[in-house]
PDB file of C-alpha atoms in Angstrom:
ATOM      1  CA  UNK A 287      77.259  81.095 109.734  1.00 48.00           C
ATOM      2  CA  UNK A 288      80.800  82.034 108.021  1.00 52.00           C
ATOM      3  CA  UNK A 289      80.613  85.424 107.775  1.00 51.00           C
ATOM      4  CA  UNK A 290      83.080  87.831 105.408  1.00 54.00           C
ATOM      5  CA  UNK A 291      83.163  91.557 105.917  1.00 53.00           C
ATOM      6  CA  UNK A 292      83.696  93.412 102.876  1.00 51.00           C
ATOM      7  CA  UNK A 293      86.264  96.642 102.870  1.00 51.00           C
ATOM      8  CA  UNK A 294      88.495  98.772 101.216  1.00 50.00           C
ATOM      9  CA  UNK A 295      91.927  99.350 102.311  1.00 52.00           C
ATOM     10  CA  UNK A 296      91.873 102.110 104.410  1.00 55.00           C
ATOM     11  CA  UNK A 297      95.660 102.148 104.065  1.00 56.00           C
ATOM     12  CA  UNK A 298      96.390 102.626 101.043  1.00 56.00           C
ATOM     13  CA  UNK A 299      93.550 104.368 100.352  1.00 58.00           C
ATOM     14  CA  UNK A 300      94.783 107.176 102.765  1.00 65.00           C
ATOM     15  CA  UNK A 301      98.234 107.088 101.027  1.00 67.00           C
ATOM     16  CA  UNK A 302      96.951 107.235  97.269  1.00 65.00           C
ATOM     17  CA  UNK A 303      94.957 111.009  98.799  1.00 71.00           C
ATOM     18  CA  UNK A 304      98.014 111.853  99.986  1.00 74.00           C
ATOM     19  CA  UNK A 305      99.845 111.851  97.173  1.00 72.00           C
ATOM     20  CA  UNK A 306      97.556 112.209  94.772  1.00 71.00           C
ATOM     21  CA  UNK A 307      96.671 115.476  96.660  1.00 78.00           C
ATOM     22  CA  UNK A 308     100.480 116.621  96.851  1.00 78.00           C
ATOM     23  CA  UNK A 309     100.457 116.204  93.246  1.00 76.00           C
ATOM     24  CA  UNK A 310      97.099 118.264  92.471  1.00 78.00           C
ATOM     25  CA  UNK A 311      99.134 121.339  94.590  1.00 82.00           C
ATOM     26  CA  UNK A 312     102.354 120.985  92.633  1.00 79.00           C
ATOM     27  CA  UNK A 313     100.519 121.034  88.946  1.00 77.00           C
ATOM     28  CA  UNK A 314      98.397 124.303  90.533  1.00 84.00           C
ATOM     29  CA  UNK A 315     101.565 126.314  91.339  1.00 83.00           C
ATOM     30  CA  UNK A 316     102.603 125.181  87.834  1.00 81.00           C
ATOM     31  CA  UNK A 317      99.876 126.146  86.100  1.00 84.00           C
ATOM     32  CA  UNK A 318      99.333 129.789  87.284  1.00 86.00           C
ATOM     33  CA  UNK A 319     103.281 130.128  86.537  1.00 84.00           C
ATOM     34  CA  UNK A 320     102.873 129.623  83.201  1.00 82.00           C
ATOM     35  CA  UNK A 321      99.707 130.722  82.429  1.00 85.00           C
ATOM     36  CA  UNK A 322     101.320 134.523  83.183  1.00 87.00           C
ATOM     37  CA  UNK A 323     103.854 133.729  82.165  1.00 83.00           C
ATOM     38  CA  UNK A 324     102.711 132.210  78.557  1.00 82.00           C
ATOM     39  CA  UNK A 325     100.374 136.228  78.751  1.00 83.00           C
ATOM     40  CA  UNK A 326     103.877 137.766  79.642  1.00 83.00           C
ATOM     41  CA  UNK A 327     105.664 136.268  77.299  1.00 80.00           C
ATOM     42  CA  UNK A 328     103.655 135.826  73.993  1.00 79.00           C
ATOM     43  CA  UNK A 329     104.004 131.357  73.349  1.00 81.00           C
ATOM     44  CA  UNK A 330      99.992 130.730  73.334  1.00 79.00           C
ATOM     45  CA  UNK A 331     102.223 126.799  73.788  1.00 77.00           C
ATOM     46  CA  UNK A 332     103.194 128.241  76.860  1.00 80.00           C
ATOM     47  CA  UNK A 333      99.496 128.215  77.127  1.00 81.00           C
ATOM     48  CA  UNK A 334      98.528 124.834  76.084  1.00 78.00           C
ATOM     49  CA  UNK A 335     101.127 123.954  78.599  1.00 76.00           C
ATOM     50  CA  UNK A 336      99.277 125.806  81.268  1.00 82.00           C
ATOM     51  CA  UNK A 337      96.342 124.501  80.128  1.00 79.00           C
ATOM     52  CA  UNK A 338      97.377 120.645  80.332  1.00 72.00           C
ATOM     53  CA  UNK A 339      99.017 121.297  83.576  1.00 77.00           C
ATOM     54  CA  UNK A 340      95.704 122.573  84.404  1.00 79.00           C
ATOM     55  CA  UNK A 341      93.516 120.044  83.680  1.00 73.00           C
ATOM     56  CA  UNK A 342      96.029 117.328  85.567  1.00 71.00           C
ATOM     57  CA  UNK A 343      95.150 119.180  88.607  1.00 77.00           C
ATOM     58  CA  UNK A 344      91.571 120.208  88.215  1.00 74.00           C
ATOM     59  CA  UNK A 345      91.280 115.586  87.307  1.00 69.00           C
ATOM     60  CA  UNK A 346      93.050 114.649  90.344  1.00 71.00           C
ATOM     61  CA  UNK A 347      91.175 117.954  92.449  1.00 76.00           C
ATOM     62  CA  UNK A 348      87.823 116.566  91.535  1.00 70.00           C
ATOM     63  CA  UNK A 349      88.670 113.135  91.910  1.00 65.00           C
ATOM     64  CA  UNK A 350      89.892 113.987  95.758  1.00 73.00           C
ATOM     65  CA  UNK A 351      86.955 115.978  96.736  1.00 73.00           C
ATOM     66  CA  UNK A 352      84.428 113.255  95.022  1.00 67.00           C
ATOM     67  CA  UNK A 353      86.906 110.101  96.515  1.00 65.00           C
ATOM     68  CA  UNK A 354      86.351 111.754 100.034  1.00 73.00           C
ATOM     69  CA  UNK A 355      82.687 112.124 100.036  1.00 73.00           C
ATOM     70  CA  UNK A 356      82.351 108.725  99.201  1.00 65.00           C
ATOM     71  CA  UNK A 357      84.240 107.205 102.020  1.00 67.00           C
ATOM     72  CA  UNK A 358      82.358 109.962 104.173  1.00 67.00           C
ATOM     73  CA  UNK A 359      79.250 108.572 103.286  1.00 67.00           C
ATOM     74  CA  UNK A 360      77.813 105.096 105.022  1.00 67.00           C
ATOM     75  CA  UNK A 361      76.007 102.638 102.666  1.00 69.00           C
ATOM     76  CA  UNK A 362      72.461 102.002 103.596  1.00 66.00           C
ATOM     77  CA  UNK A 363      68.737 102.973 102.676  1.00 68.00           C
ATOM     78  CA  UNK A 364      68.618 103.651  99.354  1.00 71.00           C
ATOM     79  CA  UNK A 365      72.115 104.497  98.969  1.00 72.00           C
ATOM     80  CA  UNK A 366      72.847 100.614  99.396  1.00 69.00           C
ATOM     81  CA  UNK A 367      76.947 101.119  97.666  1.00 72.00           C
ATOM     82  CA  UNK A 368      77.109 105.405  99.618  1.00 72.00           C
ATOM     83  CA  UNK A 369      77.949 106.982  96.368  1.00 77.00           C
ATOM     84  CA  UNK A 370      81.581 105.519  95.553  1.00 75.00           C
ATOM     85  CA  UNK A 371      80.060 106.134  91.487  1.00 79.00           C
ATOM     86  CA  UNK A 372      81.436 109.869  91.856  1.00 76.00           C
ATOM     87  CA  UNK A 373      84.356 109.144  91.028  1.00 74.00           C
ATOM     88  CA  UNK A 374      83.810 107.668  87.873  1.00 79.00           C
ATOM     89  CA  UNK A 375      81.261 110.645  87.212  1.00 80.00           C
ATOM     90  CA  UNK A 376      83.707 113.040  88.190  1.00 75.00           C
ATOM     91  CA  UNK A 377      86.198 111.642  85.629  1.00 75.00           C
ATOM     92  CA  UNK A 378      83.437 112.269  83.176  1.00 80.00           C
ATOM     93  CA  UNK A 379      82.664 115.671  84.102  1.00 78.00           C
ATOM     94  CA  UNK A 380      86.316 116.604  83.431  1.00 72.00           C
ATOM     95  CA  UNK A 381      86.345 114.578  80.494  1.00 76.00           C
ATOM     96  CA  UNK A 382      83.793 116.843  78.583  1.00 79.00           C
ATOM     97  CA  UNK A 383      85.263 120.279  80.438  1.00 73.00           C
ATOM     98  CA  UNK A 384      88.503 119.602  78.251  1.00 73.00           C
ATOM     99  CA  UNK A 385      86.395 120.406  74.865  1.00 78.00           C
ATOM    100  CA  UNK A 386      86.015 124.251  75.054  1.00 78.00           C
ATOM    101  CA  UNK A 387      89.509 124.333  76.290  1.00 72.00           C
ATOM    102  CA  UNK A 388      90.887 122.631  73.448  1.00 79.00           C
ATOM    103  CA  UNK A 389      89.182 124.764  71.421  1.00 82.00           C
ATOM    104  CA  UNK A 390      89.652 127.792  72.989  1.00 76.00           C
ATOM    105  CA  UNK A 391      94.024 126.375  72.044  1.00 74.00           C
ATOM    106  CA  UNK A 392      92.728 125.581  68.705  1.00 82.00           C
ATOM    107  CA  UNK A 393      91.548 129.585  68.061  1.00 80.00           C
ATOM    108  CA  UNK A 394      94.448 131.318  69.386  1.00 77.00           C
ATOM    109  CA  UNK A 395      96.573 128.799  67.612  1.00 79.00           C
ATOM    110  CA  UNK A 396      95.101 130.161  64.245  1.00 81.00           C
ATOM    111  CA  UNK A 397      94.955 133.793  65.665  1.00 78.00           C
ATOM    112  CA  UNK A 398      98.847 133.305  65.688  1.00 75.00           C
ATOM    113  CA  UNK A 399      99.096 131.628  62.445  1.00 78.00           C
ATOM    114  CA  UNK A 400      97.670 135.004  60.885  1.00 79.00           C
ATOM    115  CA  UNK A 401      99.433 137.480  63.265  1.00 77.00           C
ATOM    116  CA  UNK A 402     102.653 136.440  64.971  1.00 75.00           C
ATOM    117  CA  UNK A 403     103.794 137.964  67.128  1.00 71.00           C
ATOM    118  CA  UNK A 404     107.079 138.177  68.694  1.00 76.00           C
ATOM    119  CA  UNK A 405     107.870 135.688  71.678  1.00 80.00           C
ATOM    120  CA  UNK A 406     110.022 136.587  74.931  1.00 82.00           C
ATOM    121  CA  UNK A 407     112.342 133.090  73.603  1.00 82.00           C
ATOM    122  CA  UNK A 408     114.280 133.145  76.743  1.00 85.00           C
ATOM    123  CA  UNK A 409     112.243 133.978  79.867  1.00 84.00           C
ATOM    124  CA  UNK A 410     109.675 130.969  77.980  1.00 82.00           C
ATOM    125  CA  UNK A 411     112.066 128.422  78.208  1.00 86.00           C
ATOM    126  CA  UNK A 412     112.341 129.152  81.395  1.00 86.00           C
ATOM    127  CA  UNK A 413     109.060 128.607  82.576  1.00 83.00           C
ATOM    128  CA  UNK A 414     108.775 125.496  80.243  1.00 83.00           C
ATOM    129  CA  UNK A 415     111.847 124.241  81.836  1.00 86.00           C
ATOM    130  CA  UNK A 416     110.051 124.972  85.339  1.00 84.00           C
ATOM    131  CA  UNK A 417     107.216 122.980  83.529  1.00 80.00           C
ATOM    132  CA  UNK A 418     109.262 120.053  82.993  1.00 83.00           C
ATOM    133  CA  UNK A 419     110.339 119.342  86.246  1.00 86.00           C
ATOM    134  CA  UNK A 420     107.064 120.094  88.397  1.00 80.00           C
ATOM    135  CA  UNK A 421     106.650 117.123  85.791  1.00 76.00           C
ATOM    136  CA  UNK A 422     109.787 114.815  87.496  1.00 81.00           C
ATOM    137  CA  UNK A 423     108.401 115.993  90.718  1.00 79.00           C
ATOM    138  CA  UNK A 424     105.410 114.365  90.464  1.00 76.00           C
ATOM    139  CA  UNK A 425     106.332 111.563  89.181  1.00 74.00           C
ATOM    140  CA  UNK A 426     109.118 111.428  91.727  1.00 75.00           C
ATOM    141  CA  UNK A 427     105.838 112.039  94.782  1.00 74.00           C
ATOM    142  CA  UNK A 428     103.718 108.251  92.400  1.00 67.00           C
ATOM    143  CA  UNK A 429     106.381 106.613  91.967  1.00 66.00           C
ATOM    144  CA  UNK A 430     107.774 102.888  94.192  1.00 59.00           C
ATOM    145  CA  UNK A 431     105.924 100.542  95.342  1.00 56.00           C
ATOM    146  CA  UNK A 432     102.643  99.189  93.835  1.00 56.00           C
ATOM    147  CA  UNK A 433     100.320 102.306  92.573  1.00 57.00           C
ATOM    148  CA  UNK A 434      96.710 102.278  92.458  1.00 53.00           C
ATOM    149  CA  UNK A 435      94.137 102.400  88.945  1.00 52.00           C
ATOM    150  CA  UNK A 436      94.120 106.415  90.426  1.00 57.00           C
ATOM    151  CA  UNK A 437      97.864 107.122  90.870  1.00 60.00           C
ATOM    152  CA  UNK A 438      98.777 105.140  87.368  1.00 61.00           C
ATOM    153  CA  UNK A 439      96.435 107.492  85.317  1.00 59.00           C
ATOM    154  CA  UNK A 440      98.187 110.283  86.893  1.00 63.00           C
ATOM    155  CA  UNK A 441     101.856 109.250  86.164  1.00 66.00           C
ATOM    156  CA  UNK A 442     100.744 108.909  82.502  1.00 65.00           C
ATOM    157  CA  UNK A 443      99.323 112.433  82.276  1.00 67.00           C
ATOM    158  CA  UNK A 444     102.112 113.631  83.740  1.00 69.00           C
ATOM    159  CA  UNK A 445     104.050 112.040  81.301  1.00 68.00           C
ATOM    160  CA  UNK A 446     101.955 113.259  78.483  1.00 68.00           C
ATOM    161  CA  UNK A 447     102.380 116.843  80.610  1.00 71.00           C
ATOM    162  CA  UNK A 448     106.597 116.481  80.502  1.00 75.00           C
ATOM    163  CA  UNK A 449     106.044 115.969  76.730  1.00 74.00           C
ATOM    164  CA  UNK A 450     103.874 118.984  76.553  1.00 73.00           C
ATOM    165  CA  UNK A 451     107.090 120.725  78.558  1.00 77.00           C
ATOM    166  CA  UNK A 452     109.530 118.952  75.840  1.00 81.00           C
ATOM    167  CA  UNK A 453     107.545 120.919  73.413  1.00 80.00           C
ATOM    168  CA  UNK A 454     107.649 123.669  73.971  1.00 82.00           C
ATOM    169  CA  UNK A 455     111.277 123.629  75.002  1.00 86.00           C
ATOM    170  CA  UNK A 456     111.752 122.580  71.688  1.00 86.00           C
ATOM    171  CA  UNK A 457     109.728 124.958  70.098  1.00 85.00           C
ATOM    172  CA  UNK A 458     111.473 127.759  71.795  1.00 84.00           C
ATOM    173  CA  UNK A 459     114.972 127.091  70.555  1.00 88.00           C
ATOM    174  CA  UNK A 460     113.601 127.541  67.319  1.00 87.00           C
ATOM    175  CA  UNK A 461     112.501 130.466  67.391  1.00 85.00           C
ATOM    176  CA  UNK A 462     115.172 131.277  69.380  1.00 85.00           C
ATOM    177  CA  UNK A 463     117.973 130.605  66.283  1.00 87.00           C
ATOM    178  CA  UNK A 464     115.824 130.624  63.824  1.00 87.00           C
ATOM    179  CA  UNK A 465     113.317 133.434  63.892  1.00 82.00           C
ATOM    180  CA  UNK A 466     110.497 131.036  62.568  1.00 85.00           C
ATOM    181  CA  UNK A 467     107.469 131.882  65.077  1.00 82.00           C
ATOM    182  CA  UNK A 468     105.027 129.292  63.232  1.00 84.00           C
ATOM    183  CA  UNK A 469     106.313 127.144  65.280  1.00 86.00           C
ATOM    184  CA  UNK A 470     105.028 127.651  68.439  1.00 82.00           C
ATOM    185  CA  UNK A 471     101.199 127.262  67.260  1.00 84.00           C
ATOM    186  CA  UNK A 472     101.705 124.345  65.289  1.00 85.00           C
ATOM    187  CA  UNK A 473     103.201 123.082  69.119  1.00 83.00           C
ATOM    188  CA  UNK A 474     100.129 124.280  70.458  1.00 80.00           C
ATOM    189  CA  UNK A 475      97.980 122.582  68.176  1.00 84.00           C
ATOM    190  CA  UNK A 476     100.272 119.928  69.288  1.00 84.00           C
ATOM    191  CA  UNK A 477      99.422 120.084  72.759  1.00 78.00           C
ATOM    192  CA  UNK A 478      95.905 120.117  72.465  1.00 81.00           C
ATOM    193  CA  UNK A 479      95.997 117.052  71.204  1.00 84.00           C
ATOM    194  CA  UNK A 480      97.290 115.510  73.717  1.00 78.00           C
ATOM    195  CA  UNK A 481      94.621 116.882  75.550  1.00 76.00           C
ATOM    196  CA  UNK A 482      92.282 115.065  73.231  1.00 83.00           C
ATOM    197  CA  UNK A 483      94.020 111.954  73.932  1.00 82.00           C
ATOM    198  CA  UNK A 484      93.481 112.193  77.501  1.00 75.00           C
ATOM    199  CA  UNK A 485      90.301 113.380  77.441  1.00 78.00           C
ATOM    200  CA  UNK A 486      88.765 110.287  74.914  1.00 84.00           C
ATOM    201  CA  UNK A 487      91.334 108.408  77.918  1.00 80.00           C
ATOM    202  CA  UNK A 488      88.723 109.520  80.832  1.00 77.00           C
ATOM    203  CA  UNK A 489      85.338 108.843  78.978  1.00 84.00           C
ATOM    204  CA  UNK A 490      86.191 105.971  77.937  1.00 87.00           C
ATOM    205  CA  UNK A 491      87.601 104.535  81.286  1.00 83.00           C
ATOM    206  CA  UNK A 492      84.126 106.330  83.222  1.00 83.00           C
ATOM    207  CA  UNK A 493      82.213 104.771  80.410  1.00 87.00           C
ATOM    208  CA  UNK A 494      83.490 101.179  81.213  1.00 89.00           C
ATOM    209  CA  UNK A 495      82.099 101.724  84.706  1.00 87.00           C
ATOM    210  CA  UNK A 496      78.537 103.449  84.210  1.00 85.00           C
ATOM    211  CA  UNK A 497      77.917 100.863  81.488  1.00 88.00           C
ATOM    212  CA  UNK A 498      79.185  97.961  84.155  1.00 88.00           C
ATOM    213  CA  UNK A 499      81.862  96.567  81.830  1.00 91.00           C
ATOM    214  CA  UNK A 500      84.121  93.990  83.856  1.00 92.00           C
ATOM    215  CA  UNK A 501      87.279  95.381  84.916  1.00 90.00           C
ATOM    216  CA  UNK A 502      88.972  91.473  85.234  1.00 92.00           C
ATOM    217  CA  UNK A 503      87.889  88.885  81.929  1.00 93.00           C
ATOM    218  CA  UNK A 504      84.577  87.144  83.216  1.00 92.00           C
ATOM    219  CA  UNK A 505      85.530  83.563  81.437  1.00 94.00           C
ATOM    220  CA  UNK A 506      89.458  83.445  84.021  1.00 95.00           C
ATOM    221  CA  UNK A 507      87.078  84.647  87.500  1.00 94.00           C
ATOM    222  CA  UNK A 508      84.913  81.686  86.057  1.00 95.00           C
ATOM    223  CA  UNK A 509      87.976  78.860  85.625  1.00 94.00           C
ATOM    224  CA  UNK A 510      89.144  79.885  87.976  1.00 95.00           C
ATOM    225  CA  UNK A 511      86.234  79.267  90.920  1.00 95.00           C
ATOM    226  CA  UNK A 512      85.570  75.679  88.964  1.00 94.00           C
ATOM    227  CA  UNK A 513      88.682  74.750  89.579  1.00 93.00           C
ATOM    228  CA  UNK A 514      88.110  74.558  93.016  1.00 93.00           C
ATOM    229  CA  UNK A 515      87.460  71.947  94.898  1.00 91.00           C
ATOM    230  CA  UNK A 516      83.304  71.068  95.364  1.00 90.00           C
ATOM    231  CA  UNK A 517      82.303  73.263  92.573  1.00 91.00           C
ATOM    232  CA  UNK A 518      80.981  71.668  89.776  1.00 91.00           C
ATOM    233  CA  UNK A 519      80.298  74.618  87.273  1.00 92.00           C
ATOM    234  CA  UNK A 520      79.031  78.588  87.829  1.00 93.00           C
ATOM    235  CA  UNK A 521      75.939  79.280  87.368  1.00 87.00           C
ATOM    236  CA  UNK A 522      76.025  82.923  86.899  1.00 89.00           C
ATOM    237  CA  UNK A 523      78.639  85.589  87.069  1.00 93.00           C
ATOM    238  CA  UNK A 524      78.388  88.745  86.411  1.00 94.00           C
ATOM    239  CA  UNK A 525      81.254  91.232  87.907  1.00 94.00           C
ATOM    240  CA  UNK A 526      81.748  95.232  87.974  1.00 93.00           C
ATOM    241  CA  UNK A 527      82.706  98.178  89.134  1.00 90.00           C
ATOM    242  CA  UNK A 528      80.985 100.598  91.529  1.00 85.00           C
ATOM    243  CA  UNK A 529      84.579 103.295  90.998  1.00 79.00           C
ATOM    244  CA  UNK A 530      88.197 102.445  89.857  1.00 75.00           C
ATOM    245  CA  UNK A 531      88.693 100.697  93.889  1.00 75.00           C
ATOM    246  CA  UNK A 532      85.580  98.991  94.152  1.00 83.00           C
ATOM    247  CA  UNK A 533      84.924  95.511  91.762  1.00 90.00           C
ATOM    248  CA  UNK A 534      82.050  94.178  93.026  1.00 93.00           C
ATOM    249  CA  UNK A 535      80.857  90.546  91.977  1.00 94.00           C
ATOM    250  CA  UNK A 536      77.905  88.010  92.600  1.00 93.00           C
ATOM    251  CA  UNK A 537      77.774  84.621  92.415  1.00 94.00           C
ATOM    252  CA  UNK A 538      75.981  81.541  91.733  1.00 93.00           C
ATOM    253  CA  UNK A 539      77.614  77.911  92.270  1.00 93.00           C
ATOM    254  CA  UNK A 540      76.394  74.352  91.680  1.00 92.00           C
ATOM    255  CA  UNK A 541      78.206  72.841  94.120  1.00 90.00           C
ATOM    256  CA  UNK A 542      78.980  68.582  95.762  1.00 89.00           C
ATOM    257  CA  UNK A 543      79.080  69.964  99.156  1.00 89.00           C
ATOM    258  CA  UNK A 544      76.991  67.895 101.776  1.00 87.00           C
ATOM    259  CA  UNK A 545      77.258  69.345 105.067  1.00 90.00           C
ATOM    260  CA  UNK A 546      76.435  73.338 106.080  1.00 90.00           C
ATOM    261  CA  UNK A 547      79.952  73.849 107.341  1.00 91.00           C
ATOM    262  CA  UNK A 548      81.439  72.570 104.170  1.00 91.00           C
ATOM    263  CA  UNK A 549      78.700  74.735 101.828  1.00 92.00           C
ATOM    264  CA  UNK A 550      80.274  77.568 104.610  1.00 92.00           C
ATOM    265  CA  UNK A 551      84.205  76.652 103.978  1.00 93.00           C
ATOM    266  CA  UNK A 552      83.544  76.918 100.225  1.00 94.00           C
ATOM    267  CA  UNK A 553      81.777  80.174 100.247  1.00 94.00           C
ATOM    268  CA  UNK A 554      84.860  81.911 102.601  1.00 94.00           C
ATOM    269  CA  UNK A 555      87.286  79.962  99.510  1.00 95.00           C
ATOM    270  CA  UNK A 556      85.152  81.540  97.339  1.00 95.00           C
ATOM    271  CA  UNK A 557      85.561  84.879  98.772  1.00 94.00           C
ATOM    272  CA  UNK A 558      89.112  84.637  99.599  1.00 94.00           C
ATOM    273  CA  UNK A 559      89.873  83.505  95.698  1.00 95.00           C
ATOM    274  CA  UNK A 560      87.832  86.586  94.216  1.00 95.00           C
ATOM    275  CA  UNK A 561      89.569  88.851  96.740  1.00 93.00           C
ATOM    276  CA  UNK A 562      93.382  87.829  96.183  1.00 92.00           C
ATOM    277  CA  UNK A 563      93.344  87.141  92.535  1.00 93.00           C
ATOM    278  CA  UNK A 564      90.469  89.734  91.078  1.00 93.00           C
ATOM    279  CA  UNK A 565      90.780  92.593  93.728  1.00 90.00           C
ATOM    280  CA  UNK A 566      86.943  92.117  93.843  1.00 93.00           C
ATOM    281  CA  UNK A 567      86.282  93.858  97.309  1.00 87.00           C
ATOM    282  CA  UNK A 568      82.304  93.454  98.035  1.00 89.00           C
ATOM    283  CA  UNK A 569      81.043  89.887  96.612  1.00 92.00           C
ATOM    284  CA  UNK A 570      77.985  88.092  96.513  1.00 91.00           C
ATOM    285  CA  UNK A 571      78.280  84.015  96.759  1.00 93.00           C
ATOM    286  CA  UNK A 572      75.114  81.671  96.428  1.00 92.00           C
ATOM    287  CA  UNK A 573      75.582  77.951  96.864  1.00 90.00           C
ATOM    288  CA  UNK A 574      72.805  75.940  94.734  1.00 82.00           C
ATOM    289  CA  UNK A 575      72.210  71.754  94.969  1.00 73.00           C
ATOM    290  CA  UNK A 576      70.923  72.401  90.913  1.00 68.00           C
ATOM    291  CA  UNK A 577      71.402  74.380  88.274  1.00 65.00           C
ATOM    292  CA  UNK A 578      68.924  77.749  88.229  1.00 63.00           C
ATOM    293  CA  UNK A 579      68.359  79.255  84.972  1.00 64.00           C
ATOM    294  CA  UNK A 580      69.163  82.940  85.045  1.00 58.00           C
ATOM    295  CA  UNK A 581      68.200  85.620  82.957  1.00 56.00           C
ATOM    296  CA  UNK A 582      68.249  89.238  81.826  1.00 56.00           C
ATOM    297  CA  UNK A 583      64.724  90.215  79.476  1.00 53.00           C
TER     298      UNK A 583
END
């Protein structure tokens, strides 16, 4: 009887953890610097950029913690898949926690609209430029080679952070040359919008995992399997994700094999196809000589 190993590439996972850990540390340092600068020099836009950076850092930290816990928890017993669902739960929690941050930024922006305050544009420009450099450094750490889903998500967040830093720099230049201080709270509201966008992305992605939306197109999977020799039809197919790095599938196939060796070889080919073309890391494949009805009630 053929056997098939279900595993996740530990080397690439370790590299992803190191990259995300370094980016989280860089962003935490940047948050502290910009937070102090925003409070001392009076820029609510700089505070918004700081909170945006904090959100990304916390997202990486929580994701890292969830990933480490999941990897150290051995599947078995009533936790047959281990604790890999912690990752989407952490992402959902991050999205929910953004709500009070956005409310605070909007409230502070409204207060600044009612009572504009003088801003030290020189120091704010220096700190915002430093924030932009931090984002550029983080992008440099992540780029290169094939990025994991977590790394791609971090990459896009960092691009948003860079845009927020540029917005702060532009607003400070406007204030410096025109004394139009209302551009500062207006910029903070724009950054709050970026944070809301990040929250929606997180909630959508984590919700897709929780509600078991297929991460690949099922019809493409079905067509690829049915194109294999000895496969007659795919009677039942389910593909879902436990986390951003673990995709699971169950496949019921009617086949024309006549010997046990042929059946074992076909099962192996299906496993290899699912793993190589669709990144399915854990699959259950069942061969049947005649169709069998599979229904969900």
